[in-house]
Amino acid sequence: MGTSADPLRTLLAKSARGAVPPEELTVHLETTLSAGVELARRVGRIEAAEHVLDGRFWPAAQLSGLYHDGGKLPDGCQQMLLGRVRSWGERHEVVSLGFLPALVPDEQLCGWVAAGVATHHRALTGSNGRDLRFLYDGLTPEDLAKRIGPIGENAVTALLGWLHTTATAAMLPTTPKTSSLSSTDLIDAAHRTLTELLHRWDRRVTPDVGLAAVLLQGAVTVADHLSSAHGSLHTTQPFDHRFRPALEEQMAAKGRALREHQIRAAETTGHLLLRAPTGSGKTEAVLLWAARQVTELTQHSGGVPRVFFTLPYLASINAMADRFADLLGNPDLVGVAHSRAASYHLAAAIHSTDSQEQEETGPCQQSEATKALARAAATRLLRESVRVGTPYQLLRAALAGPAHAGLLVDAANSVFILDELHAYDSRRLGYVLATARLWERLGGRIAVVSATLPDVLADLFKDTLAQAPALVDTPDLGLPPRHRLQVRHHHLTDPATTHEIRARLDLGQSVLVVANNVAHALALFSELAPHCRAIHGDDSAFLLHSRFTRQDRNRIEQNIRHRFASAAAHRRPGLLVATQVVEVSLDLDLDVLFTAAAPLEALLQRFGRINRLGAYDPADVIVHTPAWTRRRNQPGEYADGIYPREPVDAGWHRLLEHQHRIVSEADATGWLNTIYTTDWGRRWHDEVTNHRDAFDNAFLTFRRPFADRTDLAQTFDELFDGTEAILERHRDAYTDALTQGTTAEGQLAADQYLIPMPAWAAPLTRYEKTLNVRILDADYDPDLGLLAIRGPNQHAYQTGQVV
């Protein structure tokens, strides 16, 4: 290698992949530099990093991107990229370090660039045998040269000159002229630079330095990934100064105007606490707030702030993304950032095709899968400037490293909207609060939005952030009363309840029934659906919970929205039986609610699906006493096996005091405040703050920024995401789907058969290594979901434990 007249033309960065030709090394390096420039323009000035690097954060990141793959010039690496040998066995980023002393004159800047180059694939230190210290520490320069193998002298000289010329043209700090560099000098410099890196980062650093380090690592990896994917970033933010006049114009066309709380939110600078009832336009209010923050952050940082809207449930995320797309008039502006994002986009694409009555041919399905993968991949590459997702996706930045540090860069100078924080347990809520504190350090603005924001949650948010948030409340919007509270002293599954629901269906009403667990939802649906369908048609009764295959759940959600959407011109009778997945951001409007007792915040969300717009007389919301049961290996009693007894009991007593009365969210805030002043409330507060501080100290100080954290990834995933499985009967269909189109397209098609499961349910499955999937031997119905589980561990599964 390296003996031709133009040795650079023979050097590769990427091997051929199917129909994609190989990519030249200089092309990839130049594209990575361009991606780094584009990333800097979008993110803007990151104050938390600039003061550590003396204002040279982005030059350091761009130099790291330009130099990151220079070490691919050894003959062994090139032979591998040409497909002539299976593996080279060495790390190209170590060789890349050898160019830096000859190209970066400033010693301090050179050290930062070296850190960015060395860590764009691997951790410096760790315990899994893959880190650079394990692979190379203790070698002599001669040992390293022997392992790296031959390097063409002409290739070294040519690449050094090209790197210098390219850095100069980009106006990046580099040496006045290049020195000659032999292959021996290159390896000696690589060995010396790696030794210095390992020594510098092997000890704990200050939080400021650690944060700057992982931000640099993230910037380099994002630029590299964008370059490799030939991707681009959205460089505009649709929620900016243009959003308010556009929204006001839309509202005026409907004879409406902004309400007081929406105007106050639109004029607020800095963090926000927004308490507004369902149906009052709180989503529009917080988007107006976001638009103001975007304008101000753009002026301050010079970038294009991203807007993140987080929700607790998958179904609500998809619904909110659709709502944003309607507001903006363009679905391509909105990213969906959850673990099943590709499946969401596939379902949306197929649904669009169906609505146009186009035939579902094989090629059509494959084309839609390709589009869905492109959308999901774009979100993973941080393309869209508006994203709807779970906090989990953003919290994963705490794992840092090459796989996750890019999330931190993307979070800098951004706007975060946290909807319905009450839906998280004390540990997850503590983690979200700790991460919000980090977003603030990165120049972000944060809003907490809820129909019922208790004072204790508002105070936790205030105590967490350095800058006090503004509170926008809606004590008197003049909205018509929507709900009349009723209490029943028998369980939701009692025959008296089903008799009452049948009577409502006979009157032609739309009825929402919310159970606390899947077992109760299944029992109620099986008993009530036949009666509903007999009088209102086969398409009038629906069951929604989290244990469906992806394809079935998408179909059910679309049908539910079609029948019960709040914007419908006329209400249609019918039945929707659901679990907690119905609580947040599904824009539904039904006549009456029958629900099991739950924590008050959850109940109030369920109330919000009834008489949503207040267009009718106050509607009945009927709460039933829970059954108190115990859970495996956990102390205390739980409502229907799901919710701890103390908060449910406290809320139940408030309900008893107000039964038969017309109630509002404003009343409920006072009820919540009394619940959180109980002994349970004080313990809950302490648990949240303890988890917040522990997560901050363990993950978000980055005292060892380049240490490997992959051993924590599985635990992190189990906490937030559980696991998934396919049915034994779907095994052949899953296998066939994997062969469709490209590997990624096949995986997406196969993923439609996955059923979400809690992490503790993994022993109920068998893992099939050849397919990389868990397989579940169980009964299943497309309209009922997961039923009885068979197998050696079936006794461990109780449907009622799974929400």
mmCIF file of C-alpha atoms in Angstrom, residues 59-393:
data_model
loop_
_atom_site.group_PDB
_atom_site.id
_atom_site.type_symbol
_atom_site.label_atom_id
_atom_site.label_comp_id
_atom_site.label_asym_id
_atom_site.label_seq_id
_atom_site.Cartn_x
_atom_site.Cartn_y
_atom_site.Cartn_z
ATOM 1 C CA PRO A 59 -12.198 23.868 17.061
ATOM 2 C CA ALA A 60 -11.074 20.942 19.230
ATOM 3 C CA ALA A 61 -14.123 18.902 18.186
ATOM 4 C CA GLN A 62 -13.666 19.707 14.501
ATOM 5 C CA LEU A 63 -9.946 18.904 14.554
ATOM 6 C CA SER A 64 -10.761 15.620 16.291
ATOM 7 C CA GLY A 65 -13.257 14.832 13.547
ATOM 8 C CA LEU A 66 -10.783 15.686 10.813
ATOM 9 C CA TYR A 67 -8.036 13.534 12.335
ATOM 10 C CA HIS A 68 -10.120 10.731 13.880
ATOM 11 C CA ASP A 69 -9.601 8.051 11.202
ATOM 12 C CA GLY A 70 -6.125 8.966 9.986
ATOM 13 C CA GLY A 71 -4.868 5.791 11.636
ATOM 14 C CA LYS A 72 -6.573 3.598 9.046
ATOM 15 C CA LEU A 73 -3.585 3.856 6.704
ATOM 16 C CA PRO A 74 -1.631 0.763 7.964
ATOM 17 C CA ASP A 75 -1.513 -2.037 5.404
ATOM 18 C CA GLY A 76 -3.344 -4.450 7.705
ATOM 19 C CA CYS A 77 -6.297 -2.099 8.117
ATOM 20 C CA GLN A 78 -6.488 -1.387 4.380
ATOM 21 C CA GLN A 79 -6.378 -5.095 3.531
ATOM 22 C CA MET A 80 -9.315 -5.616 5.890
ATOM 23 C CA LEU A 81 -11.324 -2.765 4.318
ATOM 24 C CA LEU A 82 -10.647 -4.255 0.882
ATOM 25 C CA GLY A 83 -12.046 -7.566 2.107
ATOM 26 C CA ARG A 84 -8.789 -9.432 1.609
ATOM 27 C CA VAL A 85 -8.401 -10.383 5.273
ATOM 28 C CA ARG A 86 -11.102 -10.994 7.840
ATOM 29 C CA SER A 87 -9.651 -8.838 10.622
ATOM 30 C CA TRP A 88 -6.740 -6.553 11.338
ATOM 31 C CA GLY A 89 -7.076 -6.851 15.096
ATOM 32 C CA GLU A 90 -5.779 -3.408 16.084
ATOM 33 C CA ARG A 91 -7.341 -0.011 16.868
ATOM 34 C CA HIS A 92 -6.962 2.618 14.150
ATOM 35 C CA GLU A 93 -7.677 5.466 16.582
ATOM 36 C CA VAL A 94 -4.412 4.713 18.404
ATOM 37 C CA VAL A 95 -2.463 5.144 15.174
ATOM 38 C CA SER A 96 -4.422 8.359 14.465
ATOM 39 C CA LEU A 97 -2.889 9.876 17.602
ATOM 40 C CA GLY A 98 0.532 9.796 15.933
ATOM 41 C CA PHE A 99 -0.348 12.634 13.551
ATOM 42 C CA LEU A 100 -1.396 15.089 16.262
ATOM 43 C CA PRO A 101 1.933 16.412 17.640
ATOM 44 C CA ALA A 102 2.961 17.374 14.099
ATOM 45 C CA LEU A 103 -0.359 19.094 13.361
ATOM 46 C CA VAL A 104 -1.556 20.778 16.586
ATOM 47 C CA PRO A 105 0.992 23.262 17.930
ATOM 48 C CA ASP A 106 -0.703 24.113 21.233
ATOM 49 C CA GLU A 107 0.071 21.406 23.808
ATOM 50 C CA GLN A 108 -3.159 21.867 25.777
ATOM 51 C CA LEU A 109 -5.337 21.877 22.655
ATOM 52 C CA CYS A 110 -3.462 18.845 21.352
ATOM 53 C CA GLY A 111 -4.357 16.967 24.530
ATOM 54 C CA TRP A 112 -8.066 17.665 24.048
ATOM 55 C CA VAL A 113 -7.952 16.714 20.369
ATOM 56 C CA ALA A 114 -6.192 13.494 21.323
ATOM 57 C CA ALA A 115 -8.982 12.691 23.789
ATOM 58 C CA GLY A 116 -11.607 13.223 21.077
ATOM 59 C CA VAL A 117 -9.725 11.062 18.572
ATOM 60 C CA ALA A 118 -8.903 8.222 20.958
ATOM 61 C CA THR A 119 -12.393 7.796 22.424
ATOM 62 C CA HIS A 120 -14.701 7.988 19.405
ATOM 63 C CA HIS A 121 -15.092 4.174 19.443
ATOM 64 C CA ARG A 122 -13.711 2.820 22.719
ATOM 65 C CA ALA A 123 -13.394 3.818 26.351
ATOM 66 C CA LEU A 124 -9.917 4.665 27.614
ATOM 67 C CA THR A 125 -10.352 2.595 30.758
ATOM 68 C CA GLY A 126 -12.774 -0.098 31.846
ATOM 69 C CA SER A 127 -13.213 -3.620 33.101
ATOM 70 C CA ASN A 128 -14.496 -5.573 30.098
ATOM 71 C CA GLY A 129 -11.194 -6.073 28.279
ATOM 72 C CA ARG A 130 -12.114 -3.804 25.353
ATOM 73 C CA ASP A 131 -10.738 -0.473 26.570
ATOM 74 C CA LEU A 132 -7.571 1.082 25.178
ATOM 75 C CA ARG A 133 -5.614 0.779 28.423
ATOM 76 C CA PHE A 134 -6.230 -2.980 28.539
ATOM 77 C CA LEU A 135 -5.257 -3.359 24.881
ATOM 78 C CA TYR A 136 -2.148 -1.158 24.750
ATOM 79 C CA ASP A 137 -0.883 -0.028 28.163
ATOM 80 C CA GLY A 138 2.618 -1.289 28.957
ATOM 81 C CA LEU A 139 3.713 -1.777 25.359
ATOM 82 C CA THR A 140 6.993 -0.300 24.168
ATOM 83 C CA PRO A 141 7.041 1.693 20.916
ATOM 84 C CA GLU A 142 8.645 -1.306 19.291
ATOM 85 C CA ASP A 143 5.882 -3.602 20.546
ATOM 86 C CA LEU A 144 3.253 -1.219 19.193
ATOM 87 C CA ALA A 145 4.971 -0.967 15.798
ATOM 88 C CA LYS A 146 5.098 -4.759 15.522
ATOM 89 C CA ARG A 147 1.381 -5.069 16.304
ATOM 90 C CA ILE A 148 0.319 -2.285 13.936
ATOM 91 C CA GLY A 149 2.297 -3.747 11.072
ATOM 92 C CA PRO A 150 3.667 -2.139 7.896
ATOM 93 C CA ILE A 151 2.691 1.401 6.899
ATOM 94 C CA GLY A 152 3.591 2.877 3.523
ATOM 95 C CA GLU A 153 5.970 5.817 3.907
ATOM 96 C CA ASN A 154 4.436 7.684 0.977
ATOM 97 C CA ALA A 155 0.986 7.278 2.526
ATOM 98 C CA VAL A 156 2.150 8.835 5.807
ATOM 99 C CA THR A 157 3.689 11.833 4.076
ATOM 100 C CA ALA A 158 0.747 12.361 1.734
ATOM 101 C CA LEU A 159 -1.878 12.088 4.476
ATOM 102 C CA LEU A 160 0.032 14.404 6.806
ATOM 103 C CA GLY A 161 0.191 17.054 4.094
ATOM 104 C CA TRP A 162 -3.472 16.645 3.225
ATOM 105 C CA LEU A 163 -4.558 16.939 6.882
ATOM 106 C CA HIS A 164 -2.501 20.110 7.310
ATOM 107 C CA THR A 165 -3.861 21.691 4.121
ATOM 108 C CA THR A 166 -7.466 20.814 5.025
ATOM 109 C CA ALA A 167 -7.170 22.190 8.569
ATOM 110 C CA THR A 168 -5.635 25.394 7.218
ATOM 111 C CA ALA A 169 -8.403 25.812 4.640
ATOM 112 C CA ALA A 170 -10.990 25.358 7.420
ATOM 113 C CA MET A 171 -9.224 28.086 9.459
ATOM 114 C CA LEU A 172 -8.545 25.647 12.302
ATOM 115 C CA PRO A 173 -5.435 26.032 14.499
ATOM 116 C CA THR A 174 -2.586 24.025 12.989
ATOM 117 C CA THR A 175 1.182 24.237 12.571
ATOM 118 C CA PRO A 176 2.541 26.886 10.175
ATOM 119 C CA LYS A 177 3.924 24.102 7.979
ATOM 120 C CA THR A 178 4.078 20.327 8.097
ATOM 121 C CA SER A 179 7.145 18.452 9.191
ATOM 122 C CA SER A 180 8.282 15.253 7.557
ATOM 123 C CA LEU A 181 6.981 12.160 9.342
ATOM 124 C CA SER A 182 8.169 8.614 8.877
ATOM 125 C CA SER A 183 6.108 5.573 9.789
ATOM 126 C CA THR A 184 8.453 5.001 12.730
ATOM 127 C CA ASP A 185 7.956 8.582 13.907
ATOM 128 C CA LEU A 186 4.184 8.115 13.544
ATOM 129 C CA ILE A 187 4.095 5.070 15.821
ATOM 130 C CA ASP A 188 6.493 6.659 18.334
ATOM 131 C CA ALA A 189 4.254 9.746 18.522
ATOM 132 C CA ALA A 190 1.143 7.567 18.814
ATOM 133 C CA HIS A 191 2.687 5.630 21.698
ATOM 134 C CA ARG A 192 3.756 8.814 23.492
ATOM 135 C CA THR A 193 0.380 10.532 23.021
ATOM 136 C CA LEU A 194 -1.577 7.477 24.201
ATOM 137 C CA THR A 195 0.636 7.147 27.274
ATOM 138 C CA GLU A 196 0.010 10.795 28.145
ATOM 139 C CA LEU A 197 -3.734 10.355 27.634
ATOM 140 C CA LEU A 198 -3.944 7.314 29.877
ATOM 141 C CA HIS A 199 -1.977 9.115 32.582
ATOM 142 C CA ARG A 200 -4.111 12.263 32.396
ATOM 143 C CA TRP A 201 -7.531 10.604 32.436
ATOM 144 C CA ASP A 202 -6.784 7.726 34.778
ATOM 145 C CA ARG A 203 -7.491 9.955 37.761
ATOM 146 C CA ARG A 204 -10.668 11.722 38.820
ATOM 147 C CA VAL A 205 -11.236 15.188 37.382
ATOM 148 C CA THR A 206 -13.478 18.066 38.394
ATOM 149 C CA PRO A 207 -17.128 17.945 37.248
ATOM 150 C CA ASP A 208 -16.558 20.881 34.875
ATOM 151 C CA VAL A 209 -13.633 19.169 33.161
ATOM 152 C CA GLY A 210 -15.490 15.842 33.065
ATOM 153 C CA LEU A 211 -18.536 17.406 31.447
ATOM 154 C CA ALA A 212 -16.419 19.178 28.828
ATOM 155 C CA ALA A 213 -14.685 15.864 28.081
ATOM 156 C CA VAL A 214 -17.875 13.900 27.419
ATOM 157 C CA LEU A 215 -19.299 16.773 25.372
ATOM 158 C CA LEU A 216 -16.185 16.674 23.194
ATOM 159 C CA GLN A 217 -16.481 12.914 22.826
ATOM 160 C CA GLY A 218 -20.138 13.327 21.907
ATOM 161 C CA ALA A 219 -19.436 15.995 19.296
ATOM 162 C CA VAL A 220 -16.846 13.813 17.567
ATOM 163 C CA THR A 221 -19.055 10.714 17.536
ATOM 164 C CA VAL A 222 -22.082 12.633 16.233
ATOM 165 C CA ALA A 223 -20.010 14.141 13.415
ATOM 166 C CA ASP A 224 -18.572 10.716 12.592
ATOM 167 C CA HIS A 225 -22.015 9.089 12.535
ATOM 168 C CA LEU A 226 -23.499 11.864 10.407
ATOM 169 C CA SER A 227 -20.613 11.521 7.981
ATOM 170 C CA SER A 228 -20.894 7.733 7.803
ATOM 171 C CA ALA A 229 -24.654 7.927 7.201
ATOM 172 C CA HIS A 230 -24.317 10.856 4.787
ATOM 173 C CA GLY A 231 -26.937 12.560 6.942
ATOM 174 C CA SER A 232 -27.780 16.139 7.757
ATOM 175 C CA LEU A 233 -29.332 18.097 10.614
ATOM 176 C CA HIS A 234 -32.417 20.287 10.605
ATOM 177 C CA THR A 235 -31.095 23.820 10.859
ATOM 178 C CA THR A 236 -34.401 25.554 11.611
ATOM 179 C CA GLN A 237 -36.758 25.369 14.577
ATOM 180 C CA PRO A 238 -40.456 25.588 13.666
ATOM 181 C CA PHE A 239 -41.367 26.544 17.233
ATOM 182 C CA ASP A 240 -39.745 29.975 17.081
ATOM 183 C CA HIS A 241 -40.927 33.598 16.873
ATOM 184 C CA ARG A 242 -43.183 32.675 13.932
ATOM 185 C CA PHE A 243 -45.218 30.180 15.925
ATOM 186 C CA ARG A 244 -47.313 32.595 17.991
ATOM 187 C CA PRO A 245 -48.703 34.634 15.089
ATOM 188 C CA ALA A 246 -49.376 31.438 13.132
ATOM 189 C CA LEU A 247 -51.234 29.910 16.094
ATOM 190 C CA GLU A 248 -53.240 33.079 16.687
ATOM 191 C CA GLU A 249 -54.232 33.088 13.033
ATOM 192 C CA GLN A 250 -55.390 29.465 13.269
ATOM 193 C CA MET A 251 -57.401 30.230 16.396
ATOM 194 C CA ALA A 252 -58.950 33.373 14.944
ATOM 195 C CA ALA A 253 -60.212 31.346 11.995
ATOM 196 C CA LYS A 254 -62.146 29.279 14.542
ATOM 197 C CA GLY A 255 -63.433 32.317 16.405
ATOM 198 C CA ARG A 256 -61.049 31.885 19.345
ATOM 199 C CA ALA A 257 -58.243 33.871 20.964
ATOM 200 C CA LEU A 258 -55.354 33.121 23.304
ATOM 201 C CA ARG A 259 -56.333 32.641 26.937
ATOM 202 C CA GLU A 260 -54.635 34.458 29.789
ATOM 203 C CA HIS A 261 -52.425 31.553 30.852
ATOM 204 C CA GLN A 262 -51.302 31.040 27.255
ATOM 205 C CA ILE A 263 -50.321 34.695 26.967
ATOM 206 C CA ARG A 264 -48.479 34.571 30.306
ATOM 207 C CA ALA A 265 -46.606 31.446 29.234
ATOM 208 C CA ALA A 266 -45.716 33.063 25.906
ATOM 209 C CA GLU A 267 -44.204 36.032 27.748
ATOM 210 C CA THR A 268 -42.218 34.026 30.319
ATOM 211 C CA THR A 269 -38.433 33.943 30.153
ATOM 212 C CA GLY A 270 -36.620 31.043 31.816
ATOM 213 C CA HIS A 271 -37.916 27.855 33.428
ATOM 214 C CA LEU A 272 -41.659 27.333 33.751
ATOM 215 C CA LEU A 273 -44.149 25.538 35.973
ATOM 216 C CA LEU A 274 -47.488 25.367 34.171
ATOM 217 C CA ARG A 275 -50.593 24.155 35.948
ATOM 218 C CA ALA A 276 -53.632 24.114 33.655
ATOM 219 C CA PRO A 277 -56.656 21.821 33.389
ATOM 220 C CA THR A 278 -57.173 19.362 30.568
ATOM 221 C CA GLY A 279 -58.965 21.020 27.696
ATOM 222 C CA SER A 280 -57.678 24.502 28.565
ATOM 223 C CA GLY A 281 -55.019 24.553 25.846
ATOM 224 C CA LYS A 282 -52.025 23.817 28.065
ATOM 225 C CA THR A 283 -50.133 22.140 25.240
ATOM 226 C CA GLU A 284 -50.441 25.276 23.123
ATOM 227 C CA ALA A 285 -49.458 27.351 26.157
ATOM 228 C CA VAL A 286 -46.230 25.466 26.742
ATOM 229 C CA LEU A 287 -45.375 25.532 23.038
ATOM 230 C CA LEU A 288 -45.797 29.300 23.079
ATOM 231 C CA TRP A 289 -43.381 29.357 26.031
ATOM 232 C CA ALA A 290 -40.989 27.121 24.099
ATOM 233 C CA ALA A 291 -41.088 29.462 21.105
ATOM 234 C CA ARG A 292 -39.976 32.376 23.286
ATOM 235 C CA GLN A 293 -37.133 30.339 24.788
ATOM 236 C CA VAL A 294 -36.017 29.246 21.328
ATOM 237 C CA THR A 295 -35.802 32.872 20.195
ATOM 238 C CA GLU A 296 -33.813 33.913 23.261
ATOM 239 C CA LEU A 297 -31.468 30.899 23.212
ATOM 240 C CA THR A 298 -30.782 31.458 19.521
ATOM 241 C CA GLN A 299 -29.704 35.018 20.272
ATOM 242 C CA HIS A 300 -27.570 33.902 23.220
ATOM 243 C CA SER A 301 -25.871 30.809 21.795
ATOM 244 C CA GLY A 302 -26.018 31.431 18.069
ATOM 245 C CA GLY A 303 -27.424 27.943 17.496
ATOM 246 C CA VAL A 304 -30.760 26.342 16.659
ATOM 247 C CA PRO A 305 -32.275 25.069 19.933
ATOM 248 C CA ARG A 306 -33.977 21.692 19.905
ATOM 249 C CA VAL A 307 -37.382 21.257 21.542
ATOM 250 C CA PHE A 308 -37.905 18.023 23.496
ATOM 251 C CA PHE A 309 -41.390 17.073 24.657
ATOM 252 C CA THR A 310 -41.362 14.102 27.038
ATOM 253 C CA LEU A 311 -44.269 11.886 28.066
ATOM 254 C CA PRO A 312 -44.442 8.738 30.174
ATOM 255 C CA TYR A 313 -46.344 6.339 27.908
ATOM 256 C CA LEU A 314 -45.729 5.006 24.408
ATOM 257 C CA ALA A 315 -49.303 5.519 23.200
ATOM 258 C CA SER A 316 -49.326 9.137 24.336
ATOM 259 C CA ILE A 317 -45.985 9.815 22.626
ATOM 260 C CA ASN A 318 -47.296 8.717 19.260
ATOM 261 C CA ALA A 319 -50.478 10.752 19.723
ATOM 262 C CA MET A 320 -48.546 13.888 20.685
ATOM 263 C CA ALA A 321 -46.219 13.522 17.687
ATOM 264 C CA ASP A 322 -49.278 13.404 15.439
ATOM 265 C CA ARG A 323 -50.646 16.507 17.154
ATOM 266 C CA PHE A 324 -47.393 18.420 16.612
ATOM 267 C CA ALA A 325 -47.307 17.353 12.986
ATOM 268 C CA ASP A 326 -50.827 18.751 12.533
ATOM 269 C CA LEU A 327 -49.883 22.021 14.256
ATOM 270 C CA LEU A 328 -46.828 22.438 12.068
ATOM 271 C CA GLY A 329 -48.432 21.098 8.923
ATOM 272 C CA ASN A 330 -45.415 18.870 8.254
ATOM 273 C CA PRO A 331 -44.794 15.456 9.891
ATOM 274 C CA ASP A 332 -41.181 15.415 8.689
ATOM 275 C CA LEU A 333 -40.307 18.151 11.212
ATOM 276 C CA VAL A 334 -41.137 15.969 14.226
ATOM 277 C CA GLY A 335 -38.970 13.126 15.510
ATOM 278 C CA VAL A 336 -40.285 10.289 17.661
ATOM 279 C CA ALA A 337 -37.615 9.264 20.163
ATOM 280 C CA HIS A 338 -38.595 6.062 21.903
ATOM 281 C CA SER A 339 -37.334 2.509 21.591
ATOM 282 C CA ARG A 340 -40.031 1.597 19.064
ATOM 283 C CA ALA A 341 -39.757 4.734 16.931
ATOM 284 C CA ALA A 342 -39.239 2.872 13.673
ATOM 285 C CA SER A 343 -42.378 0.830 14.264
ATOM 286 C CA TYR A 344 -44.356 4.007 14.891
ATOM 287 C CA HIS A 345 -43.212 5.507 11.608
ATOM 288 C CA LEU A 346 -43.932 2.275 9.749
ATOM 289 C CA ALA A 347 -47.464 2.159 11.159
ATOM 290 C CA ALA A 348 -48.021 5.807 10.225
ATOM 291 C CA ALA A 349 -46.763 5.224 6.687
ATOM 292 C CA ILE A 350 -48.877 2.109 6.162
ATOM 293 C CA HIS A 351 -51.936 3.820 7.660
ATOM 294 C CA SER A 352 -51.455 6.690 5.222
ATOM 295 C CA THR A 353 -51.249 4.209 2.370
ATOM 296 C CA ASP A 354 -54.375 2.423 3.591
ATOM 297 C CA SER A 355 -56.317 5.674 3.818
ATOM 298 C CA GLN A 356 -55.603 6.308 0.151
ATOM 299 C CA GLU A 357 -56.990 2.847 -0.632
ATOM 300 C CA GLN A 358 -53.741 1.745 -2.226
ATOM 301 C CA GLU A 359 -53.075 -1.953 -2.494
ATOM 302 C CA GLU A 360 -50.784 -3.418 0.171
ATOM 303 C CA THR A 361 -48.358 -5.208 -2.094
ATOM 304 C CA GLY A 362 -45.081 -6.633 -0.941
ATOM 305 C CA PRO A 363 -42.962 -3.925 -2.629
ATOM 306 C CA CYS A 364 -45.209 -1.239 -1.156
ATOM 307 C CA GLN A 365 -44.723 -2.597 2.344
ATOM 308 C CA GLN A 366 -40.980 -2.814 1.791
ATOM 309 C CA SER A 367 -40.876 0.777 0.520
ATOM 310 C CA GLU A 368 -42.772 2.000 3.581
ATOM 311 C CA ALA A 369 -40.397 0.047 5.807
ATOM 312 C CA THR A 370 -37.485 1.791 4.121
ATOM 313 C CA LYS A 371 -39.078 5.185 4.777
ATOM 314 C CA ALA A 372 -39.772 4.265 8.396
ATOM 315 C CA LEU A 373 -36.191 3.181 8.955
ATOM 316 C CA ALA A 374 -34.941 6.405 7.433
ATOM 317 C CA ARG A 375 -37.117 8.452 9.814
ATOM 318 C CA ALA A 376 -36.076 6.455 12.869
ATOM 319 C CA ALA A 377 -32.418 6.578 11.860
ATOM 320 C CA ALA A 378 -32.676 10.330 11.382
ATOM 321 C CA THR A 379 -33.926 10.696 14.937
ATOM 322 C CA ARG A 380 -31.108 8.503 16.230
ATOM 323 C CA LEU A 381 -28.707 10.782 14.381
ATOM 324 C CA LEU A 382 -30.338 13.755 16.130
ATOM 325 C CA ARG A 383 -31.632 15.194 12.860
ATOM 326 C CA GLU A 384 -34.992 16.683 13.807
ATOM 327 C CA SER A 385 -35.121 19.868 15.839
ATOM 328 C CA VAL A 386 -38.462 18.850 17.424
ATOM 329 C CA ARG A 387 -38.662 15.517 19.217
ATOM 330 C CA VAL A 388 -41.338 13.742 21.214
ATOM 331 C CA GLY A 389 -40.209 10.874 23.406
ATOM 332 C CA THR A 390 -39.703 9.403 26.833
ATOM 333 C CA PRO A 391 -37.340 10.899 29.409
ATOM 334 C CA TYR A 392 -35.571 7.546 29.268
ATOM 335 C CA GLN A 393 -34.073 8.377 25.868
#
